Amino acid sequence: MEKQPRLLASQLLLKNSLFEVSLNRVLLTWKEIATKKKRVSGGIHHPFKVGTSHGVSVSEILAVRELDVDCGTKDDGRWQKMPQKSTEAYPYAFTVSYVERAWQHRWRCSDVTFHCLEGALCQQWVQTIREQLTALTSRPKHLLVYINPYGGKQQGERIYEQKVAPLFTLASISTHVIVTEHANHARDHLRTEAELKKYDGVVCVGGDGMFSEMVHGLVSRTQRDNGVDQNSPEEKLVPCTLRIGIIPAGSTDCICYATVGINDPVTSALHIIVGDAQPMDVCSVHHNNTFLRYSVSLLGYGFYGDMLADSERKRWMGPARYDFSGFKTFLTHHYYEGTVSFLPATDILGTPRDKTRCRAGCFICQHNGQLYSEDAPEICETDPDVSDSEYKGGWRVIRGKFLAINAASMSCACPRSPKGLSPAAHLADGTTDLILVRKCSRFNFLRHLLRHTSKYDQFDMTFVEVHRVRRFRFTPRYCQSDSELDLRENGKRLFSQICRDHPACSCSPAYSSWNCDGEILPHAAIEVGCVTTPYNLLCKYTVHSESIQTPSLFPHFFTL
Ligand SMILES: Nc1ncnc2c1ncn2[C@@H]1O[C@H](COP(=O)(O)OP(=O)(O)OP(=O)(O)O)[C@@H](O)[C@H]1O
Ligand SMILES: CCCCCCCCCCCCC/C=C/[C@@H](O)[C@H](CO)NC(C)=O
Ligand SMILES: [Ca+2]
């Protein structure tokens, strides 16, 4: 790495030991040069000892503040007592708060306090570090925060007040906080009212549903402002300049978990403060040239659609509703007939069976994302109602009976499935992994589901196939005309009709519902296009590092 010129270097006291403290544009380091001689009984002096060296990347310093040595400083509501010896010999001090990497992708805020002989030197350190922080232009200064008080275990407000707000205050971030009063409050506020120019980012405190509200509010507003017709499946989305941060307080927290590596509010707050960014894929879902929704994590028909439909009626159970409804749905073992047609992503690096995982600065995302923006594939019209599996104009068409059709635009890792539905899926490669689980025995389906939680490959089963695709369509076998498509009504009607037509059938209804990032879609026949957009999350998936901090191996930013 290029050697950076030193901005400051001094001998300062830290916990009664003398340290060589040095600052350049990239790193703040401190190395013990000697422990203070300590008198022990018998008058023997300990020898001088050279200690270990510590370092923190300037980009991960959260704040610096001078200490009032006489009375300490008020830090996070706690008063810190100055050590007696330091107060006498080194009467001036400053504290640096920085990101410390803890276990399993968790980040924590740590403090280190240096004591100086002179007040001027102390001020010089504080001022120089502050100047370095001010130069970090990617950090947000003003944030618009939406809290869903009813997501997950209904702890959103408490999580924000107790764990997040103090960190934003420490990092001098000003916030405008809105506690939502009803579903779609945040989406509609963002789409129509919010004065977005005043903010560097928007933050949601909640689960995947809240994140989806933010995406819909921001993306829709950006398309409207730029004259993009959302109803046209072929239109490219115009990127939005604001980033979205998530403080996890939901039931699944899949988007947070799959991007940050953990669903921990403090970790997410720290990623937001340091200005981390991660582009992500956004799929647009249409029905008959009418825009339905965007999806960034899971589009699931069959098992995950049925599970969600059942769980919505059990919201009072909190996150446990998914386990209850998941088990119930597993027992019903419904399969659905239909035709899936998809445009395989043939020109890309990587496959859904790779052992590598998408991380911040992912090479495959950079490579494939660039391919996508330079050379968008042709959309070929085909008649999907053809044989069981064939290619037509670049599209592949598969007709069958499916227990589940899942499109994972990211791994969909979450605490219930730590490796996710498609562990090798990429966050920002312009593709989605289409997983087809054909009709099989209950036992085999259970084996498949359980593999989401173990090290075994959930795709290595004869009834499961996975394709990395740019676009796909699904048409249920018993497709009705649009005007008739009131799913619930028709579902009931068709259910009885199919049972009459096929007396020996296992009573599977004709339609499932699509689970679109945790929301139910009103149509079963859909068309999906995956685009990579720089809709940045204020977070990134980092690799666990050593306890002694070194500059990150990964760039903090990458744009498409
Ligand atoms: N004030 C509110 N009252 C009722 N519903 C709300 C309110 N604010 C937001 N919502 C809705 O609550 C739904 C669930 O929110 P959220 O995603 O935060 O939690 P969750 O469903 O428990 O978690 P997950 O999506 O991670 O499973 C969302 O669809 C959102 O639109
Ligand atoms: C035999 C018992 C099976 C239990 C199944 C438990 C549920 C596992 C959940 C994994 C879901 C991962 C995909 C995430 C989807 C999110 O978009 C969505 C909204 O938060 N969550 C769900 C549960 O649909
Ligand atoms: Ca993807």
Coordinates of C-alpha atoms and ligand atoms in Angstrom, one line a residue:
M1 CA 0.0 0.0 0.0
E2 CA 1.2 3.5 -0.8
K3 CA 2.8 5.1 2.3
Q4 CA 0.7 8.0 3.5
P5 CA 2.4 11.2 4.8
R6 CA 2.0 11.6 8.6
L7 CA -0.4 14.4 9.7
L8 CA 0.4 14.2 13.4
A9 CA 2.6 12.1 15.6
S10 CA 3.0 12.4 19.4
Q11 CA 3.8 10.5 22.5
L12 CA 0.5 10.3 24.5
L13 CA -0.6 8.4 27.6
L14 CA -3.2 5.7 27.4
K15 CA -4.2 3.8 30.5
N16 CA -0.9 4.7 32.3
S17 CA 1.3 3.6 29.4
L18 CA 3.1 5.8 26.9
F19 CA 2.1 5.3 23.3
E20 CA 3.5 6.6 20.0
V21 CA 0.3 7.9 18.4
S22 CA 0.3 8.6 14.7
L23 CA -2.3 9.9 12.2
N24 CA -2.2 9.9 8.5
R25 CA -5.1 10.3 6.0
V26 CA -5.9 6.6 6.2
L27 CA -5.0 5.3 9.6
L28 CA -4.8 6.3 13.3
T29 CA -2.3 4.0 15.0
W30 CA -1.0 3.8 18.5
K31 CA 2.0 1.7 19.6
E32 CA 3.1 1.2 23.2
I33 CA 6.6 2.4 23.7
A34 CA 7.0 1.9 27.4
T35 CA 4.9 1.0 30.4
K36 CA 5.4 3.3 33.3
K37 CA 7.9 2.1 35.8
K38 CA 5.9 0.6 38.6
R39 CA 7.3 0.3 42.1
V40 CA 6.7 -3.1 43.7
S41 CA 7.4 -4.3 47.2
G42 CA 11.2 -4.7 47.6
G43 CA 11.9 -1.6 45.4
I44 CA 12.4 -3.6 42.2
H45 CA 11.4 -1.7 39.0
H46 CA 9.8 -3.5 36.1
P47 CA 11.7 -3.1 32.9
F48 CA 10.4 -1.1 30.1
K49 CA 8.3 -3.2 27.8
V50 CA 7.5 -2.6 24.1
G51 CA 3.8 -3.3 23.6
T52 CA 1.6 -4.2 20.7
S53 CA 0.4 -1.8 18.0
H54 CA -3.2 -0.9 17.3
G55 CA -4.8 0.9 14.4
V56 CA -8.1 2.1 13.2
S57 CA -9.0 3.2 9.8
V58 CA -9.9 6.9 9.6
S59 CA -13.0 5.9 7.7
E60 CA -14.2 3.9 10.7
I61 CA -13.7 6.6 13.3
L62 CA -17.1 7.7 14.5
A63 CA -16.3 10.8 16.5
V64 CA -13.6 12.6 18.5
R65 CA -14.2 14.8 21.5
E66 CA -12.1 16.6 24.1
L67 CA -12.4 15.5 27.7
D68 CA -13.0 17.9 30.5
V69 CA -10.3 16.5 32.8
D70 CA -11.6 18.0 36.0
C71 CA -15.0 16.4 35.7
G72 CA -14.7 13.8 33.0
T73 CA -16.9 13.7 29.9
K74 CA -20.5 12.7 29.5
D75 CA -20.4 9.8 27.1
D76 CA -23.6 7.9 26.2
G77 CA -25.1 9.0 29.5
R78 CA -22.2 7.6 31.5
W79 CA -19.7 9.8 33.3
Q80 CA -16.1 8.5 32.7
K81 CA -13.8 8.9 35.6
M82 CA -10.3 10.1 34.8
P83 CA -7.5 7.8 36.0
Q84 CA -5.7 9.6 38.9
K85 CA -2.2 9.3 37.6
S86 CA -3.0 10.6 34.2
T87 CA -4.9 13.6 35.6
E88 CA -1.8 14.6 37.5
A89 CA 0.9 14.2 34.8
Y90 CA -1.1 14.5 31.6
P91 CA -4.0 16.8 32.4
Y92 CA -5.5 17.1 28.9
A93 CA -7.3 14.2 27.1
F94 CA -9.4 13.4 24.1
T95 CA -11.5 10.3 23.2
V96 CA -11.8 8.7 19.8
S97 CA -14.9 6.5 19.2
Y98 CA -14.4 4.0 16.4
V99 CA -15.9 0.8 14.9
E100 CA -14.6 -2.4 16.4
R101 CA -15.4 -5.6 14.6
A102 CA -16.8 -8.2 17.0
W103 CA -18.0 -11.8 16.3
Q104 CA -20.1 -12.9 13.4
H105 CA -20.1 -9.7 11.4
R106 CA -21.2 -7.7 14.4
W107 CA -19.8 -4.2 14.8
R108 CA -19.5 -2.3 18.1
C109 CA -18.6 1.2 19.1
S110 CA -15.3 1.3 21.1
D111 CA -13.6 4.3 22.8
V112 CA -9.9 5.0 23.3
T113 CA -8.8 8.0 25.4
F114 CA -5.4 9.6 24.9
H115 CA -3.9 11.9 27.5
C116 CA -1.7 14.9 26.6
L117 CA 0.8 17.0 28.4
E118 CA -0.5 20.2 26.9
G119 CA -3.9 21.6 26.0
A120 CA -2.8 22.9 22.6
L121 CA -1.6 19.5 21.6
C122 CA -4.8 18.0 22.7
Q123 CA -6.8 20.5 20.6
Q124 CA -4.6 20.0 17.6
W125 CA -5.3 16.2 17.7
V126 CA -9.1 16.8 18.0
Q127 CA -9.1 19.4 15.3
T128 CA -7.0 17.3 12.9
I129 CA -9.1 14.2 13.4
R130 CA -12.3 16.2 12.9
E131 CA -10.9 17.6 9.6
Q132 CA -10.2 14.1 8.4
L133 CA -13.8 13.1 9.3
T134 CA -15.3 16.1 7.5
A135 CA -13.3 15.2 4.4
L136 CA -15.2 11.8 4.3
T137 CA -17.9 13.1 1.9
S138 CA -19.7 9.8 1.7
R139 CA -20.9 10.0 5.3
P140 CA -24.5 11.0 5.8
K141 CA -25.2 14.2 7.8
H142 CA -29.0 14.4 7.6
L143 CA -31.2 11.3 7.7
L144 CA -34.9 10.8 7.3
V145 CA -35.9 7.9 9.6
Y146 CA -39.2 5.9 9.5
I147 CA -40.0 3.6 12.4
N148 CA -42.6 0.9 12.0
P149 CA -43.8 0.4 15.6
Y150 CA -45.6 -2.8 14.7
G151 CA -43.0 -4.8 12.8
G152 CA -41.4 -7.9 14.3
K153 CA -41.8 -8.0 18.0
Q154 CA -43.1 -4.4 18.0
Q155 CA -39.8 -3.1 19.4
G156 CA -38.9 -0.6 16.6
E157 CA -39.3 2.5 18.7
R158 CA -37.3 1.1 21.6
I159 CA -34.6 -0.2 19.4
Y160 CA -34.2 3.2 17.7
E161 CA -34.3 5.3 20.9
Q162 CA -32.0 3.0 22.9
K163 CA -29.5 1.6 20.4
V164 CA -29.4 3.8 17.3
A165 CA -30.2 7.4 18.2
P166 CA -27.3 7.7 20.7
L167 CA -24.9 6.6 17.9
F168 CA -26.3 9.0 15.4
T169 CA -25.9 11.8 18.0
L170 CA -22.4 10.7 18.7
A171 CA -21.6 10.9 15.0
S172 CA -23.3 14.4 14.7
I173 CA -26.0 13.1 12.3
S174 CA -29.2 15.1 12.5
T175 CA -32.4 13.1 12.0
H176 CA -36.0 13.7 11.2
V177 CA -37.9 10.8 12.7
I178 CA -41.4 9.7 11.6
V179 CA -43.2 6.9 13.5
T180 CA -45.5 5.4 10.9
E181 CA -49.2 5.4 11.7
H182 CA -50.4 2.9 9.1
A183 CA -49.2 0.6 6.4
N184 CA -47.8 2.4 3.4
H185 CA -47.4 5.6 5.4
A186 CA -43.6 5.7 4.7
R187 CA -44.1 4.7 1.1
D188 CA -46.6 7.4 0.4
H189 CA -44.7 10.1 2.3
L190 CA -41.5 9.3 0.4
R191 CA -43.4 9.2 -2.9
T192 CA -45.2 12.5 -2.6
E193 CA -44.3 14.7 0.4
A194 CA -40.8 14.1 1.7
E195 CA -38.4 16.9 1.0
L196 CA -35.7 14.6 -0.2
K197 CA -33.2 17.3 -1.1
K198 CA -32.7 17.9 2.6
Y199 CA -31.4 14.4 3.3
D200 CA -28.4 12.2 2.5
G201 CA -30.3 9.0 3.0
V202 CA -33.4 7.5 4.3
V203 CA -33.5 4.9 7.1
C204 CA -36.2 2.4 8.0
V205 CA -36.5 0.7 11.4
G206 CA -38.5 -2.5 10.7
G207 CA -38.4 -5.6 8.6
D208 CA -38.4 -6.5 4.9
G209 CA -41.9 -5.0 4.5
M210 CA -40.7 -1.6 5.7
F211 CA -37.7 -1.8 3.4
S212 CA -40.0 -2.6 0.5
E213 CA -42.1 0.5 1.4
M214 CA -38.9 2.6 1.1
V215 CA -37.9 1.1 -2.2
H216 CA -41.4 1.6 -3.6
G217 CA -41.6 5.2 -2.4
L218 CA -38.1 6.2 -3.7
V219 CA -38.1 4.2 -6.9
S220 CA -41.6 5.2 -8.0
R221 CA -40.8 8.9 -7.2
T222 CA -37.6 8.8 -9.2
Q223 CA -39.3 7.1 -12.2
R224 CA -42.1 9.6 -12.1
D225 CA -39.7 12.6 -11.9
N226 CA -37.8 11.2 -14.9
G227 CA -40.8 10.3 -17.0
V228 CA -40.2 6.6 -16.9
D229 CA -43.4 4.5 -17.4
Q230 CA -43.4 1.9 -14.7
N231 CA -46.0 -0.1 -16.5
S232 CA -43.6 -0.9 -19.3
P233 CA -41.7 -4.1 -18.4
E234 CA -38.8 -3.2 -20.8
E235 CA -38.2 0.3 -19.5
K236 CA -34.9 0.7 -17.7
L237 CA -35.2 2.2 -14.2
V238 CA -33.5 5.5 -13.5
P239 CA -31.3 5.2 -10.4
C240 CA -32.1 7.1 -7.3
T241 CA -29.5 9.2 -5.6
L242 CA -30.6 8.6 -2.1
R243 CA -29.4 5.5 -0.2
I244 CA -31.6 3.4 2.0
G245 CA -30.5 2.1 5.4
I246 CA -32.2 -0.6 7.4
I247 CA -32.2 -0.9 11.2
P248 CA -33.5 -4.5 11.6
A249 CA -36.7 -4.7 13.7
G250 CA -38.8 -7.1 11.7
S251 CA -39.6 -10.8 11.7
T252 CA -37.3 -12.1 8.9
D253 CA -34.9 -9.2 8.3
C254 CA -33.7 -11.0 5.3
I255 CA -32.5 -7.9 3.4
C256 CA -30.5 -6.7 6.4
Y257 CA -29.1 -10.2 7.1
A258 CA -28.1 -10.9 3.5
T259 CA -26.4 -7.6 3.0
V260 CA -24.8 -6.9 6.4
G261 CA -24.3 -10.5 7.5
I262 CA -26.2 -10.1 10.7
N263 CA -29.5 -8.6 11.9
D264 CA -28.1 -6.4 14.6
P265 CA -29.3 -2.8 15.0
V266 CA -26.0 -1.4 16.4
T267 CA -24.1 -3.0 13.5
S268 CA -26.5 -1.5 10.9
A269 CA -26.3 1.9 12.6
L270 CA -22.5 1.9 12.4
H271 CA -22.6 0.9 8.7
I272 CA -24.9 3.8 8.1
I273 CA -22.7 6.2 10.0
V274 CA -19.5 5.3 8.2
G275 CA -21.4 5.7 4.9
D276 CA -21.0 2.2 3.6
A277 CA -22.9 1.4 0.4
Q278 CA -24.0 -1.7 -1.5
P279 CA -25.8 -1.6 -4.8
M280 CA -28.5 -4.2 -5.2
D281 CA -30.7 -5.8 -7.8
V282 CA -34.3 -4.7 -8.1
C283 CA -36.8 -6.9 -10.0
S284 CA -39.9 -5.3 -11.4
V285 CA -43.0 -7.5 -11.4
H286 CA -45.7 -6.9 -14.1
H287 CA -49.0 -8.5 -15.0
N288 CA -50.3 -7.8 -18.5
N289 CA -48.1 -4.7 -18.9
T290 CA -49.3 -3.4 -15.6
F291 CA -46.8 -2.7 -12.9
L292 CA -47.4 -4.7 -9.7
R293 CA -44.4 -4.3 -7.4
Y294 CA -40.6 -4.3 -7.1
S295 CA -38.8 -7.2 -5.4
V296 CA -35.3 -7.2 -4.0
S297 CA -35.2 -10.5 -2.1
L298 CA -37.7 -13.3 -2.6
L299 CA -40.5 -13.8 -5.1
G300 CA -42.0 -17.1 -4.0
Y301 CA -45.0 -19.0 -5.4
G302 CA -46.4 -22.2 -3.9
F303 CA -44.7 -23.0 -0.6
Y304 CA -43.6 -19.5 0.4
G305 CA -46.7 -17.8 -1.1
D306 CA -49.0 -20.1 0.8
M307 CA -47.0 -19.8 4.0
L308 CA -47.2 -16.0 3.8
A309 CA -50.9 -15.9 3.0
D310 CA -51.5 -18.1 6.1
S311 CA -49.1 -16.1 8.3
E312 CA -50.7 -12.7 7.5
R313 CA -53.8 -13.9 9.5
K314 CA -51.5 -14.6 12.5
R315 CA -49.6 -11.4 12.8
W316 CA -50.4 -11.3 16.5
M317 CA -48.0 -14.3 16.9
G318 CA -45.1 -12.1 15.8
P319 CA -42.1 -13.7 14.1
A320 CA -43.2 -17.2 15.3
R321 CA -46.1 -17.0 12.7
Y322 CA -43.7 -18.0 10.0
D323 CA -42.7 -21.2 11.8
F324 CA -46.4 -22.1 12.5
S325 CA -47.6 -21.3 9.0
G326 CA -44.5 -22.9 7.5
F327 CA -45.2 -26.1 9.3
K328 CA -48.9 -26.0 8.4
T329 CA -48.1 -25.3 4.7
F330 CA -45.6 -28.1 4.7
L331 CA -48.3 -30.5 5.9
T332 CA -50.8 -29.4 3.2
H333 CA -48.2 -30.2 0.5
H334 CA -50.0 -28.4 -2.3
Y335 CA -48.5 -28.3 -5.7
Y336 CA -49.4 -26.0 -8.6
E337 CA -49.4 -26.5 -12.3
G338 CA -48.1 -23.9 -14.7
T339 CA -45.6 -22.8 -17.2
V340 CA -42.3 -21.1 -16.3
S341 CA -40.4 -19.4 -19.1
F342 CA -37.2 -17.7 -18.5
L343 CA -34.3 -15.9 -20.2
P344 CA -31.1 -17.5 -18.8
A345 CA -28.2 -15.2 -18.0
T346 CA -25.7 -16.8 -20.4
D347 CA -23.1 -14.1 -20.7
I348 CA -22.2 -13.9 -17.1
L349 CA -19.5 -15.1 -14.6
G350 CA -20.7 -17.5 -11.9
T351 CA -23.5 -20.0 -11.4
P352 CA -26.0 -20.6 -8.6
R353 CA -24.0 -23.7 -7.6
D354 CA -20.8 -21.8 -6.8
K355 CA -19.2 -22.2 -3.5
T356 CA -18.1 -18.5 -3.3
R357 CA -20.4 -15.9 -1.6
C358 CA -21.2 -12.4 -2.7
R359 CA -19.5 -9.8 -0.5
A360 CA -18.8 -6.0 -0.6
G361 CA -16.7 -5.3 -3.6
C362 CA -17.7 -8.6 -5.3
F363 CA -15.9 -9.1 -8.5
I364 CA -18.7 -11.0 -10.1
C365 CA -21.2 -8.2 -9.4
Q366 CA -18.8 -5.7 -10.9
H367 CA -18.2 -7.8 -14.0
N368 CA -21.8 -8.9 -14.6
G369 CA -23.2 -5.5 -13.7
Q370 CA -21.0 -3.8 -16.3
L371 CA -22.0 -6.4 -18.9
Y372 CA -25.6 -5.7 -18.2
S373 CA -25.4 -2.0 -18.5
E374 CA -23.3 -2.2 -21.7
D375 CA -25.2 -4.9 -23.5
A376 CA -28.7 -5.4 -22.3
P377 CA -30.1 -8.7 -23.7
E378 CA -32.8 -8.7 -26.4
I379 CA -36.2 -9.5 -25.2
C380 CA -37.6 -12.3 -27.4
E381 CA -41.3 -13.0 -27.6
T382 CA -42.2 -16.6 -27.3
D383 CA -45.3 -18.7 -26.9
P384 CA -44.8 -20.2 -23.5
D385 CA -47.6 -22.7 -23.9
V386 CA -45.4 -25.3 -25.6
S387 CA -43.9 -28.6 -24.6
D388 CA -42.6 -29.6 -21.2
S389 CA -39.2 -28.0 -21.6
E390 CA -37.7 -26.3 -24.6
Y391 CA -35.8 -23.3 -25.9
K392 CA -37.5 -20.6 -28.0
G393 CA -35.7 -17.4 -29.0
G394 CA -33.3 -17.6 -26.1
W395 CA -36.1 -18.3 -23.7
R396 CA -36.5 -21.6 -22.0
V397 CA -39.9 -22.9 -21.3
I398 CA -40.8 -25.5 -18.6
R399 CA -44.2 -26.7 -17.9
G400 CA -44.9 -28.8 -14.8
K401 CA -46.3 -29.3 -11.3
F402 CA -44.4 -27.3 -8.7
L403 CA -44.3 -27.3 -5.0
A404 CA -42.4 -24.1 -5.0
I405 CA -41.1 -21.5 -7.6
N406 CA -38.7 -19.2 -5.9
A407 CA -36.8 -16.3 -7.5
A408 CA -34.0 -15.1 -5.2
S409 CA -32.4 -11.9 -6.3
M410 CA -30.0 -12.1 -3.3
S411 CA -29.1 -15.1 -1.1
C412 CA -32.2 -14.4 1.1
A413 CA -30.1 -15.4 4.1
C414 CA -31.9 -14.8 7.4
P415 CA -31.7 -16.1 11.0
R416 CA -34.0 -19.0 10.0
S417 CA -31.9 -19.9 7.0
P418 CA -28.4 -18.5 7.6
K419 CA -27.1 -19.5 4.1
G420 CA -30.3 -18.5 2.4
L421 CA -32.5 -19.9 -0.3
S422 CA -29.8 -19.4 -2.9
P423 CA -26.5 -19.1 -1.1
A424 CA -24.4 -18.1 -4.1
A425 CA -26.9 -15.5 -5.4
H426 CA -25.3 -12.0 -6.0
L427 CA -26.5 -8.8 -4.6
A428 CA -25.9 -6.6 -7.7
D429 CA -25.3 -8.7 -10.8
G430 CA -28.5 -8.0 -12.7
T431 CA -29.8 -11.6 -12.3
T432 CA -32.1 -13.6 -10.1
D433 CA -31.8 -17.3 -9.2
L434 CA -34.9 -19.1 -10.3
I435 CA -35.4 -22.2 -8.2
L436 CA -38.0 -24.8 -9.4
V437 CA -39.1 -27.4 -6.9
R438 CA -41.2 -30.0 -8.7
K439 CA -43.8 -32.1 -7.1
C440 CA -42.2 -34.7 -4.9
S441 CA -42.9 -36.7 -1.7
R442 CA -43.4 -34.9 1.5
F443 CA -40.3 -36.6 2.8
N444 CA -38.2 -35.3 -0.1
F445 CA -39.6 -31.8 0.2
L446 CA -38.7 -31.8 3.9
R447 CA -35.2 -32.9 3.1
H448 CA -35.0 -30.0 0.7
L449 CA -36.3 -27.5 3.2
L450 CA -34.0 -28.7 5.9
R451 CA -31.0 -28.3 3.7
H452 CA -31.6 -24.5 3.9
T453 CA -30.3 -24.7 7.4
S454 CA -27.4 -27.2 6.9
K455 CA -24.2 -27.3 5.0
Y456 CA -25.7 -29.6 2.4
D457 CA -26.6 -28.4 -1.1
Q458 CA -30.3 -27.8 -1.4
F459 CA -30.1 -28.0 -5.2
D460 CA -28.5 -31.4 -5.4
M461 CA -31.9 -33.2 -5.6
T462 CA -33.5 -34.7 -8.7
F463 CA -36.7 -32.6 -8.2
V464 CA -35.0 -29.3 -7.8
E465 CA -33.4 -27.2 -10.5
V466 CA -31.9 -23.7 -10.4
H467 CA -31.2 -21.2 -13.1
R468 CA -29.6 -17.8 -13.1
V469 CA -32.0 -15.6 -15.2
R470 CA -32.5 -12.1 -16.4
R471 CA -36.2 -12.3 -16.9
F472 CA -38.9 -14.9 -16.3
R473 CA -42.7 -15.4 -16.6
F474 CA -45.1 -17.6 -14.9
T475 CA -48.5 -18.6 -16.2
P476 CA -50.7 -20.9 -14.0
R477 CA -52.3 -23.7 -15.9
Y478 CA -55.8 -22.7 -15.1
C479 CA -55.3 -19.1 -16.3
Q480 CA -58.4 -17.0 -16.3
S481 CA -59.0 -13.8 -18.3
D482 CA -57.8 -10.7 -16.5
S483 CA -61.1 -9.3 -15.7
E484 CA -62.0 -12.4 -13.9
L485 CA -58.7 -12.6 -11.9
D486 CA -59.8 -12.1 -8.4
L487 CA -57.5 -14.7 -7.0
R488 CA -59.2 -15.6 -3.9
E489 CA -62.6 -16.0 -5.5
N490 CA -61.3 -17.9 -8.5
G491 CA -59.0 -20.0 -6.3
K492 CA -62.0 -21.3 -4.4
R493 CA -64.0 -21.8 -7.6
L494 CA -61.2 -23.5 -9.4
F495 CA -60.3 -25.6 -6.4
S496 CA -63.7 -27.3 -6.4
Q497 CA -63.7 -27.5 -10.2
I498 CA -60.4 -29.3 -10.3
C499 CA -61.4 -31.7 -7.6
R500 CA -64.6 -32.5 -9.6
D501 CA -62.5 -33.0 -12.8
H502 CA -59.9 -35.1 -11.1
P503 CA -61.5 -37.1 -8.3
A504 CA -58.2 -38.8 -7.5
C505 CA -56.2 -35.6 -7.1
S506 CA -54.7 -34.5 -3.8
C507 CA -57.0 -31.4 -3.7
S508 CA -54.4 -28.9 -4.6
P509 CA -56.0 -25.5 -5.5
A510 CA -55.3 -24.1 -8.9
Y511 CA -53.5 -21.0 -7.7
S512 CA -51.1 -20.2 -5.0
S513 CA -50.1 -16.5 -4.3
W514 CA -46.8 -14.8 -5.0
N515 CA -44.9 -13.8 -1.9
C516 CA -43.1 -10.6 -3.0
D517 CA -40.6 -9.6 -0.3
G518 CA -43.3 -10.6 2.2
E519 CA -46.3 -9.0 0.5
I520 CA -48.9 -10.9 -1.4
L521 CA -49.4 -10.1 -5.1
P522 CA -52.9 -9.9 -6.5
H523 CA -52.1 -12.0 -9.6
A524 CA -50.6 -15.4 -10.2
A525 CA -49.6 -14.8 -13.8
I526 CA -46.6 -12.5 -13.7
E527 CA -43.6 -11.3 -15.7
V528 CA -40.4 -10.4 -13.9
G529 CA -37.4 -8.5 -15.1
C530 CA -34.2 -8.1 -13.0
V531 CA -32.2 -5.0 -13.3
T532 CA -29.2 -3.9 -11.3
T533 CA -29.5 -0.4 -10.0
P534 CA -27.4 1.6 -7.7
Y535 CA -30.2 1.7 -5.2
N536 CA -27.6 1.7 -2.5
L537 CA -28.1 0.3 0.9
L538 CA -26.3 2.1 3.6
C539 CA -24.6 -1.1 4.6
K540 CA -22.3 -3.7 3.2
Y541 CA -21.5 -7.3 3.9
T542 CA -18.0 -7.3 5.4
V543 CA -15.6 -10.2 6.1
H544 CA -14.8 -10.7 9.7
S545 CA -11.5 -9.2 10.5
E546 CA -8.9 -9.7 13.3
S547 CA -9.3 -8.0 16.6
I548 CA -6.5 -5.6 15.9
Q549 CA -7.9 -3.4 13.3
T550 CA -6.4 -3.0 9.9
P551 CA -7.6 -1.0 7.0
S552 CA -10.4 -2.8 5.3
L553 CA -9.4 -5.0 2.4
F554 CA -12.5 -3.9 0.6
P555 CA -13.3 -0.6 -0.9
H556 CA -16.0 1.3 0.9
F557 CA -17.7 2.2 -2.3
F558 CA -18.2 0.9 -5.7
T559 CA -20.5 2.3 -8.2
L560 CA -21.8 0.6 -11.3
Ligands
LIG1 N1 -47.9 2.0 11.7 C1 -48.2 0.9 11.0 N2 -49.3 0.1 11.3 C2 -49.5 -1.0 10.7 N3 -48.8 -1.6 9.7 C3 -47.6 -0.9 9.4 C4 -47.3 0.3 10.0 N4 -46.1 0.8 9.5 C5 -45.8 -0.1 8.5 N5 -46.7 -1.1 8.5 C6 -46.6 -2.3 7.6 O1 -46.2 -3.4 8.5 C7 -45.8 -4.5 7.6 C8 -44.8 -5.3 8.3 O2 -43.7 -4.6 8.6 P1 -42.2 -5.0 8.7 O3 -41.7 -5.5 7.5 O4 -41.5 -3.9 9.4 O5 -42.2 -6.2 9.8 P2 -42.4 -7.8 9.7 O6 -43.4 -8.1 8.6 O7 -42.6 -8.3 11.0 O8 -40.9 -8.2 9.2 P3 -40.4 -9.0 8.0 O9 -40.9 -8.2 6.8 O10 -38.9 -8.9 8.1 O11 -40.8 -10.4 8.0 C9 -45.3 -3.8 6.3 O12 -46.0 -4.4 5.3 C10 -45.6 -2.4 6.5 O13 -46.2 -1.8 5.3
LIG2 C1 -41.1 -27.5 7.8 C2 -41.1 -26.2 8.4 C3 -40.7 -25.1 7.5 C4 -40.6 -23.8 8.2 C5 -40.2 -22.6 7.3 C6 -39.7 -21.5 8.1 C7 -39.6 -20.2 7.3 C8 -38.2 -20.0 6.6 C9 -38.1 -18.6 6.2 C10 -37.0 -18.4 5.1 C11 -37.4 -17.2 4.3 C12 -36.3 -16.7 3.5 C13 -36.8 -15.8 2.4 C14 -37.2 -14.4 2.9 C15 -38.3 -13.9 2.5 C16 -38.7 -12.5 2.9 O1 -38.8 -11.7 1.8 C17 -40.1 -12.5 3.5 C18 -40.5 -11.1 4.1 O2 -39.7 -10.9 5.2 N1 -40.2 -13.5 4.6 C19 -40.9 -14.6 4.5 C20 -40.8 -15.5 5.7 O3 -41.6 -14.8 3.5
CA3 CA -28.9 -10.9 -8.0

